Every structure is written in C-alpha cells, then in structure tokens.
Short mmCIF file of C-alpha atoms in Angstrom, two decimals:
data_model
loop_
_atom_site.label_atom_id
_atom_site.label_comp_id
_atom_site.label_asym_id
_atom_site.label_seq_id
_atom_site.Cartn_x
_atom_site.Cartn_y
_atom_site.Cartn_z
CA MET A 22 0.00 0.00 0.00
CA GLU A 23 2.87 2.40 0.68
CA ALA A 24 3.63 2.47 -3.07
CA TRP A 25 0.06 2.88 -4.36
CA SER A 26 -0.85 5.67 -6.78
CA VAL A 27 -3.98 7.82 -6.76
CA ASP A 28 -5.85 5.43 -9.09
CA GLN A 29 -4.90 2.43 -6.97
CA VAL A 30 -6.24 4.14 -3.83
CA CYS A 31 -9.56 4.86 -5.58
CA SER A 32 -9.78 1.25 -6.88
CA TRP A 33 -9.17 -0.05 -3.37
CA LEU A 34 -12.03 2.11 -2.07
CA VAL A 35 -14.41 0.72 -4.71
CA GLU A 36 -13.41 -2.88 -3.92
CA ASN A 37 -14.24 -2.29 -0.25
CA ASN A 38 -17.69 -0.78 -0.90
CA LEU A 39 -16.49 2.77 -0.28
CA GLY A 40 -17.03 3.97 -3.83
CA GLU A 41 -18.97 6.99 -2.56
CA LEU A 42 -15.69 8.38 -1.25
CA VAL A 43 -13.90 8.24 -4.60
CA HIS A 44 -15.46 11.47 -5.81
CA ARG A 45 -14.52 13.09 -2.50
CA PHE A 46 -10.91 11.92 -2.88
CA GLN A 47 -10.69 13.08 -6.48
CA VAL A 48 -12.25 16.48 -5.73
CA LEU A 49 -9.83 17.07 -2.90
CA TYR A 50 -6.96 15.95 -5.09
CA GLN A 51 -7.93 18.30 -7.89
CA ALA A 52 -8.31 21.19 -5.45
CA GLY A 53 -4.86 20.54 -4.00
CA MET A 54 -6.25 20.14 -0.48
CA TRP A 55 -4.44 16.90 0.32
CA ARG A 56 -1.39 18.90 1.26
CA LEU A 57 -3.39 20.61 3.96
CA PHE A 58 -4.75 17.36 5.40
CA PHE A 59 -1.82 15.00 5.19
CA PHE A 60 1.34 17.08 4.65
CA PHE A 61 2.66 14.91 1.80
CA PRO A 62 3.73 17.57 -0.74
CA GLU A 63 5.34 15.05 -3.12
CA GLU A 64 3.17 11.91 -2.96
CA GLU A 65 -0.20 13.69 -2.53
CA VAL A 66 -2.98 11.02 -2.51
CA SER A 67 -0.70 8.04 -2.48
CA GLY A 68 -1.05 4.94 -0.37
CA ALA A 69 1.47 6.37 2.07
CA ALA A 70 -0.86 9.31 2.68
CA LEU A 71 -3.73 6.86 3.23
CA LEU A 72 -1.74 4.98 5.88
CA ALA A 73 -0.95 8.29 7.63
CA LEU A 74 -4.62 9.03 8.34
CA ASN A 75 -5.64 9.58 11.96
CA ASP A 76 -9.07 10.00 13.57
CA ARG A 77 -9.28 13.76 13.12
CA MET A 78 -8.24 13.61 9.47
CA VAL A 79 -10.92 11.01 8.75
CA GLN A 80 -13.56 13.14 10.48
CA GLN A 81 -12.59 16.09 8.30
CA LEU A 82 -12.50 14.04 5.13
CA VAL A 83 -15.49 11.68 5.53
CA LYS A 84 -18.86 12.96 6.75
CA LYS A 85 -20.76 9.72 7.41
CA ILE A 86 -19.90 7.99 10.67
CA GLY A 87 -20.34 4.55 9.09
CA HIS A 88 -17.82 5.30 6.34
CA GLN A 89 -15.38 6.69 8.93
CA ALA A 90 -15.54 3.47 10.93
CA VAL A 91 -15.16 1.20 7.86
CA LEU A 92 -12.22 3.18 6.47
CA MET A 93 -10.30 3.21 9.75
CA ASP A 94 -11.04 -0.50 10.32
CA LEU A 95 -9.67 -1.44 6.86
CA ILE A 96 -6.48 0.54 7.44
CA LYS A 97 -6.07 -1.00 10.89
CA LYS A 98 -6.51 -4.55 9.54
CA TYR A 99 -3.99 -3.87 6.78
CA LYS A 100 -1.42 -2.68 9.32
CA GLN A 101 -2.03 -5.73 11.52
CA LYS A 102 -1.68 -8.06 8.55
CA SER A 103 1.54 -6.35 7.51
CA GLN A 104 3.00 -6.87 10.98
CA GLU A 105 2.01 -10.55 10.96
CA LEU A 106 3.89 -11.04 7.69
CA GLN A 107 7.15 -9.80 9.22
CA PRO A 108 9.74 -12.55 9.85
CA PRO A 109 9.14 -13.88 13.36
CA GLY A 110 11.94 -14.12 15.91
CA SER A 111 12.57 -16.85 18.46
CA PRO A 112 9.78 -17.90 20.84
CA ARG A 113 11.60 -16.20 23.72
CA GLU A 114 11.89 -12.95 21.73
CA ARG A 115 8.21 -13.06 20.84
CA ALA A 116 7.26 -13.67 24.48
CA LEU A 117 9.42 -10.75 25.63
CA LEU A 118 7.87 -8.52 22.98
CA MET A 119 4.37 -9.52 24.09
CA GLN A 120 5.21 -8.78 27.74
CA ALA A 121 6.67 -5.43 26.81
CA ALA A 122 3.59 -4.57 24.74
CA ALA A 123 1.26 -5.55 27.60
CA ALA A 124 3.26 -3.47 30.08
CA GLN A 125 3.25 -0.52 27.70
CA GLU A 126 -0.53 -0.83 27.24
CA ARG A 127 -1.06 -0.81 31.02
CA ASN A 128 1.16 2.26 31.36
CA VAL A 129 -0.71 4.05 28.61
CA LYS A 130 -4.08 3.29 30.23
CA HIS A 131 -2.75 4.51 33.58
CA VAL A 132 -1.48 7.75 32.07
CA LEU A 133 -4.73 8.33 30.17
CA ALA A 134 -6.81 7.73 33.29
CA ARG A 135 -4.60 10.07 35.30
CA ASN A 136 -4.61 12.82 32.68
CA LYS A 137 -8.27 12.53 31.76
CA ALA A 138 -9.44 14.49 34.80
CA SER A 139 -6.74 17.15 34.49
CA HIS A 140 -6.96 17.65 30.72
CA TRP A 141 -9.55 20.41 30.80
CA MET A 142 -7.56 22.31 33.44
CA LYS A 143 -5.18 23.29 30.61
CA PRO A 144 -6.13 26.02 28.12
CA TYR A 145 -8.25 24.61 25.33
CA VAL A 146 -6.62 24.60 21.87
CA LEU A 147 -8.88 24.95 18.84
CA PRO A 148 -8.79 22.15 16.23
CA GLU A 149 -7.44 22.61 12.71
CA PHE A 150 -10.40 23.80 10.64
CA PRO A 151 -10.85 22.93 6.91
CA TYR A 152 -9.18 25.09 4.32
CA ASP A 153 -12.26 27.10 3.29
CA VAL A 154 -13.18 27.79 6.93
CA LYS A 155 -9.62 28.90 7.68
CA CYS A 156 -9.75 31.29 4.73
CA MET A 157 -13.01 32.78 5.95
CA LEU A 158 -11.62 33.20 9.48
CA ALA A 159 -8.43 34.76 8.15
CA GLU A 160 -10.44 37.32 6.18
CA GLN A 161 -12.62 38.01 9.27
CA LYS A 162 -15.79 37.59 7.27
CA CYS A 163 -19.04 36.99 9.10
CA PRO A 164 -19.76 33.28 8.46
CA ASP A 165 -22.91 32.23 6.69
CA HIS A 166 -25.10 29.44 8.00
CA SER A 167 -23.32 26.53 6.33
CA VAL A 168 -19.94 27.67 7.66
CA ARG A 169 -21.35 28.07 11.16
CA ILE A 170 -22.58 24.50 11.07
CA ARG A 171 -19.18 23.20 9.92
CA ILE A 172 -17.39 25.09 12.71
CA ILE A 173 -19.78 23.63 15.30
CA GLU A 174 -19.34 20.11 13.87
CA PHE A 175 -15.55 20.32 14.10
CA LEU A 176 -15.68 21.71 17.65
CA GLN A 177 -18.03 18.91 18.71
CA ALA A 178 -15.80 16.22 17.16
CA ASP A 179 -12.71 17.70 18.78
CA MET A 180 -14.37 17.94 22.21
CA THR A 181 -15.53 14.32 21.96
CA LYS A 182 -11.99 13.19 21.19
CA TYR A 183 -10.49 15.03 24.14
CA LEU A 184 -13.25 13.76 26.42
CA GLU A 185 -12.21 10.18 25.57
CA GLY A 186 -15.41 9.63 23.61
CA SER A 187 -17.80 11.14 26.16
CA LEU A 188 -20.77 13.00 24.73
CA TYR A 189 -21.65 14.89 27.93
CA PRO A 190 -19.36 17.92 28.40
CA THR A 191 -19.76 20.01 31.51
CA THR A 192 -20.85 23.65 31.51
CA GLN A 193 -17.28 24.73 32.21
CA GLN A 194 -16.00 22.73 29.22
CA TYR A 195 -18.58 24.36 26.95
CA ASN A 196 -17.51 27.76 28.29
CA ASP A 197 -13.81 27.00 27.73
CA VAL A 198 -14.37 25.97 24.10
CA VAL A 199 -16.54 28.97 23.21
CA ASN A 200 -14.17 31.35 25.00
CA ALA A 201 -11.22 29.92 23.04
CA LEU A 202 -13.14 30.38 19.78
CA LEU A 203 -14.10 33.99 20.49
CA GLN A 204 -10.66 34.91 21.81
CA ALA A 205 -9.01 33.55 18.66
CA HIS A 206 -11.62 35.18 16.39
CA PRO A 207 -13.23 38.16 18.21
CA PHE A 208 -15.30 39.16 15.16
CA LEU A 209 -17.48 36.07 15.75
CA ASP A 210 -18.82 37.73 18.92
CA GLU A 211 -21.55 39.58 17.07
CA ASP A 212 -22.82 42.60 19.04
CA GLY A 213 -21.87 40.99 22.33
CA CYS A 214 -24.31 38.07 21.93
CA GLY A 215 -21.91 35.63 20.27
CA PHE A 216 -20.97 33.69 23.39
CA PHE A 217 -24.52 32.64 24.16
CA LEU A 218 -25.38 31.80 20.53
CA TRP A 219 -22.26 29.70 19.88
CA LYS A 220 -22.64 27.87 23.20
CA ARG A 221 -26.29 27.09 22.49
CA ALA A 222 -25.43 25.80 19.01
CA LEU A 223 -22.65 23.60 20.41
CA LYS A 224 -24.93 22.10 23.06
CA ASP A 225 -27.61 21.43 20.44
CA ARG A 226 -25.01 19.68 18.27
CA PHE A 227 -24.18 17.27 21.11
CA LYS A 228 -27.89 16.59 21.60
CA TYR A 229 -28.36 15.70 17.92
CA VAL A 230 -25.32 13.41 18.02
CA ARG A 231 -26.59 11.60 21.12
CA ARG A 232 -30.16 11.24 19.92
CA PRO A 233 -29.79 8.22 17.55
CA ILE A 234 -27.19 6.36 19.65
CA GLU A 235 -28.50 3.06 21.01
CA ASP A 236 -25.40 1.10 22.04
CA ASP A 237 -23.30 3.55 24.06
CA GLU A 238 -23.41 2.75 27.78
CA GLN A 239 -23.23 6.34 29.00
CA VAL A 240 -25.87 7.58 26.56
CA MET A 241 -28.26 4.73 27.34
CA ARG A 242 -27.80 5.22 31.08
CA ASN A 243 -28.76 8.88 30.79
CA LYS A 244 -31.70 8.08 28.53
CA CYS A 245 -33.03 5.64 31.11
CA LYS A 246 -32.34 8.06 33.94
CA PHE A 247 -34.35 10.84 32.30
CA GLY A 248 -37.07 8.62 30.86
CA HIS A 249 -35.98 8.66 27.21
CA ARG A 250 -37.14 5.51 25.38
CA ARG A 251 -37.35 3.69 28.69
CA GLY A 252 -37.78 -0.06 28.36
CA GLN A 253 -37.62 -0.19 24.56
CA THR A 254 -35.84 -3.04 22.86
CA ARG A 255 -33.35 -2.72 20.01
CA LYS A 256 -35.05 -1.39 16.92
CA SER A 257 -35.31 -2.95 13.51
CA LEU A 258 -33.33 -1.59 10.56
CA ALA A 259 -36.49 0.02 9.18
CA ASP A 260 -37.16 1.79 12.48
CA ILE A 261 -33.55 2.95 12.72
CA ARG A 262 -33.72 4.29 9.16
CA PHE A 263 -36.96 6.12 9.99
CA ASP A 264 -35.34 7.65 13.07
CA GLU A 265 -32.38 8.78 10.99
CA ILE A 266 -34.74 10.57 8.59
CA LYS A 267 -36.54 12.23 11.51
CA ILE A 268 -33.20 13.34 12.99
CA VAL A 269 -32.21 14.94 9.69
CA GLN A 270 -35.55 16.76 9.60
CA ILE A 271 -35.12 17.94 13.18
CA LYS A 272 -31.62 19.19 12.42
CA GLU A 273 -32.84 21.03 9.32
CA GLU A 274 -35.68 22.63 11.29
CA ALA A 275 -33.26 23.68 14.03
CA VAL A 276 -30.91 25.17 11.47
CA CYS A 277 -33.75 27.18 9.91
CA LEU A 278 -34.91 28.27 13.36
CA ASP A 279 -31.43 29.39 14.37
CA SER A 280 -31.06 31.26 11.10
CA GLU A 281 -34.40 33.00 11.54
CA VAL A 282 -33.69 33.89 15.17
CA ASP A 283 -30.24 35.25 14.32
CA GLU A 284 -31.75 37.36 11.57
CA HIS A 285 -34.40 38.77 13.92
CA ILE A 286 -31.87 39.52 16.66
CA SER A 287 -29.58 41.31 14.24
CA TRP A 288 -32.50 43.35 12.92
CA PHE A 289 -33.67 44.30 16.44
CA GLN A 290 -30.22 45.52 17.41
CA GLN A 291 -29.86 47.64 14.28
CA GLU A 292 -33.38 49.05 14.44
CA TYR A 293 -33.14 49.93 18.15
CA VAL A 294 -30.40 52.52 17.58
CA LYS A 295 -32.28 54.24 14.74
CA LYS A 296 -33.95 57.56 15.35
CA ASP A 297 -37.09 56.77 13.35
CA LYS A 298 -38.12 53.20 14.15
CA ASP A 299 -40.46 51.02 12.12
CA TRP A 300 -42.79 50.15 15.00
CA ARG A 301 -45.13 48.08 12.85
CA GLU A 302 -42.25 45.79 11.85
CA VAL A 303 -41.02 45.75 15.46
CA ASP A 304 -44.44 44.53 16.64
CA LYS A 305 -44.49 41.84 13.97
CA ARG A 306 -41.04 40.50 14.75
CA MET A 307 -41.55 40.63 18.53
CA SER A 308 -44.67 38.47 18.08
CA GLN A 309 -42.77 35.99 15.90
CA THR A 310 -39.99 35.59 18.49
CA LEU A 311 -42.22 35.46 21.59
CA GLN A 312 -41.82 31.72 22.16
CA ILE A 313 -38.03 32.00 21.88
CA ARG A 314 -37.98 34.66 24.60
CA ARG A 315 -40.26 32.63 26.86
CA LYS A 316 -37.99 29.62 26.49
CA LEU A 317 -34.90 31.72 27.33
CA ILE A 318 -36.59 33.35 30.31
CA GLY A 319 -37.95 30.00 31.51
CA SER A 320 -34.43 28.49 31.41
CA ARG A 321 -33.09 31.33 33.61
CA THR A 322 -30.95 32.93 30.92
CA PRO A 323 -29.32 36.10 32.34
CA LEU A 324 -31.55 39.10 31.71
CA LYS A 325 -28.61 41.11 30.41
CA ASP A 326 -28.21 38.62 27.57
CA ILE A 327 -31.93 38.65 26.80
CA LEU A 328 -32.01 42.45 26.72
CA LYS A 329 -29.00 42.50 24.38
CA MET A 330 -30.81 40.20 21.97
CA PHE A 331 -34.22 41.89 22.36
CA PRO A 332 -33.49 45.52 23.32
CA PHE A 333 -37.08 46.63 22.59
CA LEU A 334 -38.13 44.98 25.88
CA LYS A 335 -36.70 48.11 27.48
CA CYS A 336 -39.48 50.17 25.88
CA PRO A 337 -42.62 50.46 28.08
CA TYR A 338 -44.88 50.10 25.03
CA GLN A 339 -43.28 46.76 24.05
CA MET A 340 -43.35 45.58 27.66
CA PHE A 341 -47.09 46.30 27.84
CA ARG A 342 -47.61 44.56 24.50
CA GLU A 343 -45.67 41.49 25.70
CA PHE A 344 -47.77 41.45 28.86
CA GLN A 345 -50.93 41.55 26.73
CA LEU A 346 -49.71 38.67 24.56
CA LEU A 347 -49.11 36.61 27.70
CA THR A 348 -52.23 37.51 29.69
CA ARG A 349 -54.64 39.11 27.17
CA THR A 350 -54.87 42.10 29.52
CA ASP A 351 -54.20 45.81 28.91
CA VAL A 352 -52.04 46.50 31.97
CA TYR A 353 -51.76 50.26 31.31
CA LYS A 354 -55.52 50.76 31.07
CA LYS A 355 -56.13 48.67 34.21
CA THR A 356 -53.42 50.48 36.19
CA ARG A 357 -54.85 53.90 35.35
CA HIS A 358 -58.28 52.73 36.48
CA ILE A 359 -56.84 51.50 39.80
CA LEU A 360 -55.05 54.77 40.58
CA GLU A 361 -58.06 56.88 39.64
CA SER A 362 -60.49 54.74 41.66
CA TYR A 363 -58.49 54.18 44.85
CA SER A 364 -56.53 57.42 45.29
CA GLU A 365 -58.99 59.06 47.70
CA ASN A 366 -59.42 55.96 49.88
CA ILE A 367 -55.68 55.31 50.13
CA LEU A 368 -54.77 58.92 50.93
CA THR A 369 -57.31 59.01 53.76
CA SER A 370 -56.19 55.67 55.17
CA PHE A 371 -55.17 55.76 58.82
CA SER A 372 -51.82 54.11 58.07
CA VAL A 373 -50.66 56.89 55.70
CA VAL A 374 -52.15 60.04 57.21
CA ASP A 375 -48.92 60.93 59.02
CA ASN A 376 -46.63 59.59 56.29
CA PRO A 377 -44.05 62.16 55.06
CA ILE A 378 -45.16 61.61 51.45
CA ASN A 379 -48.76 62.39 52.32
CA ILE A 380 -47.71 65.45 54.30
CA ALA A 381 -45.63 66.71 51.36
CA LEU A 382 -48.60 66.13 49.06
CA GLN A 383 -50.94 68.23 51.21
CA GLU A 384 -48.43 71.11 51.21
CA LYS A 385 -48.01 70.98 47.43
CA MET A 386 -51.76 70.83 46.80
CA LYS A 387 -52.14 74.20 48.49
CA GLN A 388 -50.04 75.75 45.73
CA HIS A 389 -52.25 74.54 42.84
CA THR A 390 -55.89 74.96 41.87
CA ASP A 391 -56.03 73.12 38.53
CA GLU A 392 -58.16 69.99 38.89
CA ASP A 393 -56.14 67.87 36.48
CA MET A 394 -52.92 68.82 38.27
CA LEU A 395 -54.36 67.94 41.68
CA LYS A 396 -55.68 64.63 40.36
CA TYR A 397 -52.28 63.70 38.93
CA MET A 398 -50.51 64.58 42.19
CA LYS A 399 -52.93 62.36 44.14
CA MET A 400 -52.34 59.46 41.76
CA THR A 401 -48.58 59.89 42.15
CA ALA A 402 -48.86 59.86 45.95
CA THR A 403 -51.08 56.75 45.78
CA CYS A 404 -48.44 54.97 43.72
CA LEU A 405 -45.79 55.82 46.34
CA LEU A 406 -47.89 54.89 49.38
CA LEU A 407 -49.32 51.52 48.32
CA PRO A 408 -46.77 49.36 50.24
CA ASP A 409 -47.39 51.34 53.45
CA VAL A 410 -51.13 50.62 53.24
CA PHE A 411 -50.52 46.86 53.11
CA GLY A 412 -47.61 46.77 55.56
CA ASP A 413 -45.03 45.78 52.91
CA ASP A 414 -41.46 47.01 52.51
CA PRO A 415 -41.57 50.28 50.50
CA SER A 416 -37.90 49.93 49.45
CA LEU A 417 -38.89 46.93 47.30
CA PHE A 418 -41.53 48.97 45.48
CA VAL A 419 -40.40 52.55 45.02
CA ILE A 420 -37.26 54.56 45.88
CA VAL A 421 -37.74 58.31 46.35
CA ASN A 422 -34.67 60.51 45.78
CA GLU A 423 -32.28 57.71 46.84
CA LYS A 424 -30.00 55.12 45.25
CA VAL A 425 -31.53 51.78 44.19
CA GLN A 426 -30.22 48.85 46.27
CA VAL A 427 -32.44 45.90 45.26
CA SER A 428 -32.18 43.57 42.25
CA THR A 429 -35.90 42.93 41.73
CA PRO A 430 -37.97 45.38 39.62
CA VAL A 431 -38.35 48.67 41.51
CA LEU A 432 -39.35 52.25 40.68
CA GLU A 433 -37.07 55.22 41.20
CA VAL A 434 -38.82 58.59 41.60
CA LYS A 435 -37.13 61.98 41.79
CA ASN A 436 -39.00 65.14 42.83
CA PRO A 437 -42.39 63.38 42.80
CA PHE A 438 -44.62 66.47 43.25
CA ASN A 439 -42.63 68.93 41.17
CA ILE A 440 -44.29 68.48 37.80
CA ASP A 441 -41.58 70.27 35.82
CA VAL A 442 -38.62 68.14 37.00
CA CYS A 443 -40.32 64.93 38.18
CA GLU A 444 -38.66 61.72 36.88
CA PHE A 445 -39.84 58.10 36.95
CA SER A 446 -37.52 55.20 36.11
CA LEU A 447 -37.84 51.41 36.24
CA TYR A 448 -34.78 49.57 37.57
CA LEU A 449 -33.96 45.89 37.13
CA GLU A 450 -30.91 44.21 38.71
CA LYS A 451 -29.82 47.64 40.03
CA GLU A 452 -29.61 49.11 36.51
CA ARG A 453 -32.06 51.49 34.90
CA LEU A 454 -34.16 49.62 32.38
CA THR A 455 -36.25 52.51 31.10
CA LYS A 456 -37.31 56.06 31.88
CA VAL A 457 -41.05 56.83 31.79
CA ASP A 458 -43.18 59.96 31.72
CA ASP A 459 -45.79 59.57 34.47
CA CYS A 460 -46.83 57.53 37.49
CA VAL A 461 -49.38 55.40 35.58
CA THR A 462 -46.80 54.22 33.03
CA ALA A 463 -44.26 53.66 35.83
CA LEU A 464 -46.58 51.50 37.94
CA ALA A 465 -47.82 49.54 34.90
CA ALA A 466 -44.22 48.90 33.81
CA LEU A 467 -43.33 47.64 37.31
CA ILE A 468 -46.22 45.16 37.32
CA ALA A 469 -45.48 44.04 33.76
CA ALA A 470 -41.77 43.50 34.51
CA PHE A 471 -42.51 40.73 37.04
CA HIS A 472 -44.57 38.84 34.44
CA VAL A 473 -42.57 39.57 31.29
CA PHE A 474 -39.23 38.58 32.84
CA GLY A 475 -40.63 35.71 34.95
CA ILE A 476 -39.43 37.20 38.26
CA LYS A 477 -40.76 35.84 41.54
CA CYS A 478 -42.46 38.41 43.75
CA PRO A 479 -40.47 39.22 46.95
CA ARG A 480 -42.23 37.94 50.04
CA ARG A 481 -42.15 41.39 51.67
CA LEU A 482 -44.03 42.86 48.71
CA SER A 483 -46.58 40.11 48.14
CA GLN A 484 -49.60 41.88 49.68
CA THR A 485 -49.21 44.96 47.48
CA LEU A 486 -48.72 43.01 44.23
CA ASN A 487 -51.55 40.63 45.09
CA PHE A 488 -53.87 43.60 45.52
CA LEU A 489 -52.84 45.08 42.17
CA GLU A 490 -53.02 41.76 40.28
CA THR A 491 -56.43 40.97 41.77
CA LEU A 492 -57.80 44.16 40.26
CA ILE A 493 -55.87 43.90 36.99
CA PHE A 494 -56.87 40.31 36.23
CA ASP A 495 -60.34 40.40 37.83
CA MET A 496 -59.85 37.31 39.97
CA HIS A 497 -63.56 36.46 39.96
CA SER A 498 -63.64 35.84 36.20
CA PRO A 499 -63.23 32.25 34.89
CA HIS A 500 -60.51 33.41 32.51
CA PHE A 501 -58.37 34.65 35.41
CA SER A 502 -58.62 31.33 37.28
CA SER A 503 -57.61 29.26 34.26
CA MET A 504 -54.83 31.72 33.42
CA LYS A 505 -53.33 31.53 36.92
CA GLU A 506 -53.30 27.75 36.73
CA LYS A 507 -51.54 27.95 33.38
CA GLU A 508 -48.94 30.32 34.87
CA LYS A 509 -48.15 27.80 37.60
CA GLU A 510 -47.66 25.04 35.05
CA VAL A 511 -45.48 26.78 32.47
CA GLY A 512 -44.10 29.80 34.27
CA PHE A 513 -45.84 32.51 32.25
CA GLN A 514 -45.16 30.73 28.91
CA HIS A 515 -48.68 31.18 27.54
CA LEU A 516 -49.80 29.99 24.17
CA VAL A 517 -50.29 32.83 21.72
CA THR A 518 -53.23 32.98 19.34
#
C-alpha cells in the first residue's frame, strides 16, 4: 500500500464498498487540499498518505460515521496483517515482545486515566479547521449558516476526542471551548451576543449526536435516567432508518430556526439605535420571536443577555404589549383605572395620614388649583404609598430621591410632586431599564416586569402586588382562574393565538 498511486487508492475504495468516497478523494486531489490534510507535498494522494490518516483527518475528510468506521477499520486490519507477515523471531523474543507490549498498554491506560481528569484544566486549543473555513476566518468575514454548522461540527468532534469519547461535556467545558473560539476570532462575537449563541449551538449539536445512539453505555444510562425511550428493545433496521430521517428533519428545522432567530436579533439591534423606528415591523417581529424569549426566560438565561438580543423589551410600550400577549390584559388601562379609583381611599387611610409623602402632598396641593394637576398629584402619591397601606417594605416597590439597592424590579422617583422636573424610572438588577413619563406608566411597567421577565415576587411585597393583580386580572372571572393555573404550570409561557 505504501507504493500505491492515486488510481490504486480509488480502486481499493471501490473494492471495499467505499465507492462513494472516490469522488470526494478526487475532488480534494484536484483542489490541491491533500497537502493541507496529510502534509505529503510530493506523494499527494498516495497509499502512504492513506496509511498516515488519523481520527481527526478522517472526520474532516469523511462525513458519514459509518464510512469513517469502515475506512479506519480497513487501514487497521492492513497494518495488523503487515505486521504478521514480518519474519518472526525466536519464541523467547516473541514472548518478551508480548510482555513489553502488555506493560506498555497498562502504562498508557494509567497515564490516560490520570490525565483525563486534568486535561480540561489546561487552556483549550482549537482544532485545525478545513481550508475554506480557515480562509473565511483569516479574512474576518461573518460566516454564513453553512460555515457556522461546519465550525460547530468540528468543535463537537474535537471535544468528543479530548473527552475520551464522552458526549456529555460540563458547563465549564462548553464555556472553555466557546471562550477559546471567540478569543481567537473576536469578530465572531456579534454585538456581544456571540458567546450565548455559539454555546447554544454547540450544546444542540451534542444533543443531535446523542439522539440516535442506542449502544453507548453512557448515553443509554442517561436516557433511562431521564425517561428517554425507557424499556424499549433494540429497533429494527427500518425503524432505525426512519429515526435517521426524523433526525435529519429535526436538524434542518433547528438550522432554519437558528437562522431565523439570528436574523431577527440582528435586525432588532440595528433598528433599536435608529432615530425613526419602524414600529409596525417591530411589533411583527416581537410576536414571531415570543416563544423563543419565553424559552430563554424559563431556562433562567441572564436578563442582560436577553435584553441584548431583544433591546425593545426596554421600551414600556413593548413591555405592555408582551404582557398583553401573555395575559390578554391591557395593563396600562387597568393600572390607570386602579389609581383613579383608589386614590382618595388610600390617601385618607389611617396608616398613611402621618406619612411624610402624604404630608408633602398636602403642602403641594395648596399651591395649585387646577383639577387635572391635583388629580395627577394624588395618583402619584397613591403609587408611592401603596406598600405602606398593606404593611409591605416600600424599598422593594419605590425609591424616592435615593440610590436603588435591590435587584428585583423597583421604581425610582425623583421630585415626585414637582411636575416640571419629576422623573420616573424602572430599575432591574440595580440598573435602569427605562425612563417613563408619568406615574401610571411607571406602575404599569413595574407590574409588567414581574410577568414579562418571569421574576418571583419578593415575600415582603406580596400583599401589594396581590392587591394590584387581583384588580388587573379580575380574579372572579373564569378566565383569570384558568390563566393563573396555566402560569403555575409553564411559568408565564402562555400559548399565543
């Protein structure tokens, strides 16, 4: 085999039922890519190059796992047969050689076992990508969808090799690989969202690789543990073929979904910085990506990452619209009705009569006579005093002229009764999410934030929010009861009509 020509290599492939690879070999030969793979500048696709193949080269060259296994098995058998044909030595020499080989095998296993745990403590080194991918990375061009898939496939194959065949990397190992990729090629970190997108794609790739596997002990153990195909016997060839077709369809659907989501995210980020925004298109795209956001929020994705991908969630209008898609309720209209209806009763409540906010309100009201102005000032005071009425912690609801110290949604109000310089802001995780114009919008945005971002209500604020939600959702209606049950089941991930 060491002396075979290109034609002899191709004939050997046909004889061993690997004729599908001949075209691949010839195309690579004509393109001059064998030098990249095998580093044989003189012999090119000779038999010597074939014998020099290793696992990674085969994975790069041959796409189908079955062909990879057959090709490597044929080469291995040829090497074993060649060794058997060598002139044998004396029985004692052969015995010594066998003992030495056994000892060496034990040492290798010991070293592999010892280094397996410590391997990922070292900096991760990216694999050698194919020639066209390397060219694209060198030119710092944004990869299209097919190139993204090839990069993910090579990363998954390389991780599997270094994990000694395991298909269950840890979170830290995923992070190390994606960090290495983005550090080597920073332009892949598109608008600061690249880390999350590449990591998600890599995890999905491992899932698709594990899905059809039926004979791997670790995979089967995890499938049984999590109830996947529990108790099923080995499938027939027809069933396996059907599953393979379904897997291909699932992969194609996932690819299209990822492509569509990436396109939407890119559009949102570009449109958000424009002065004149196309709000009709924003509404359309936000509706199309609602289920993606609910899945991300339900899986506890950091809110900073979600807001980077969907910056329009910072706009009160879009937050109210998202709330309406989830609950079929106009939160702004309901909130205005609550403040208008309950202002007088709350301001005359015994628990707030001597409150500094109420005292400041009474002083300011003496300076104005306009009915609309007085009504607005009363609604603002009602918004500020609600937690005091129900005995909750006011610092979890609204902060007046002070620094925000809590991570849950909270309102910041500056100069509440000075109409000319009054400011309302909604904070989330101690950072300002949005600035609003009036107390109604501020209170509606606070209520919506808990639902839209799937945040659990603080225990020391539960009475106040329960009061508001009871009025907003009309707890006596059948729709409210069924909706609350649905919220408990799916964590605010409502179906959208």
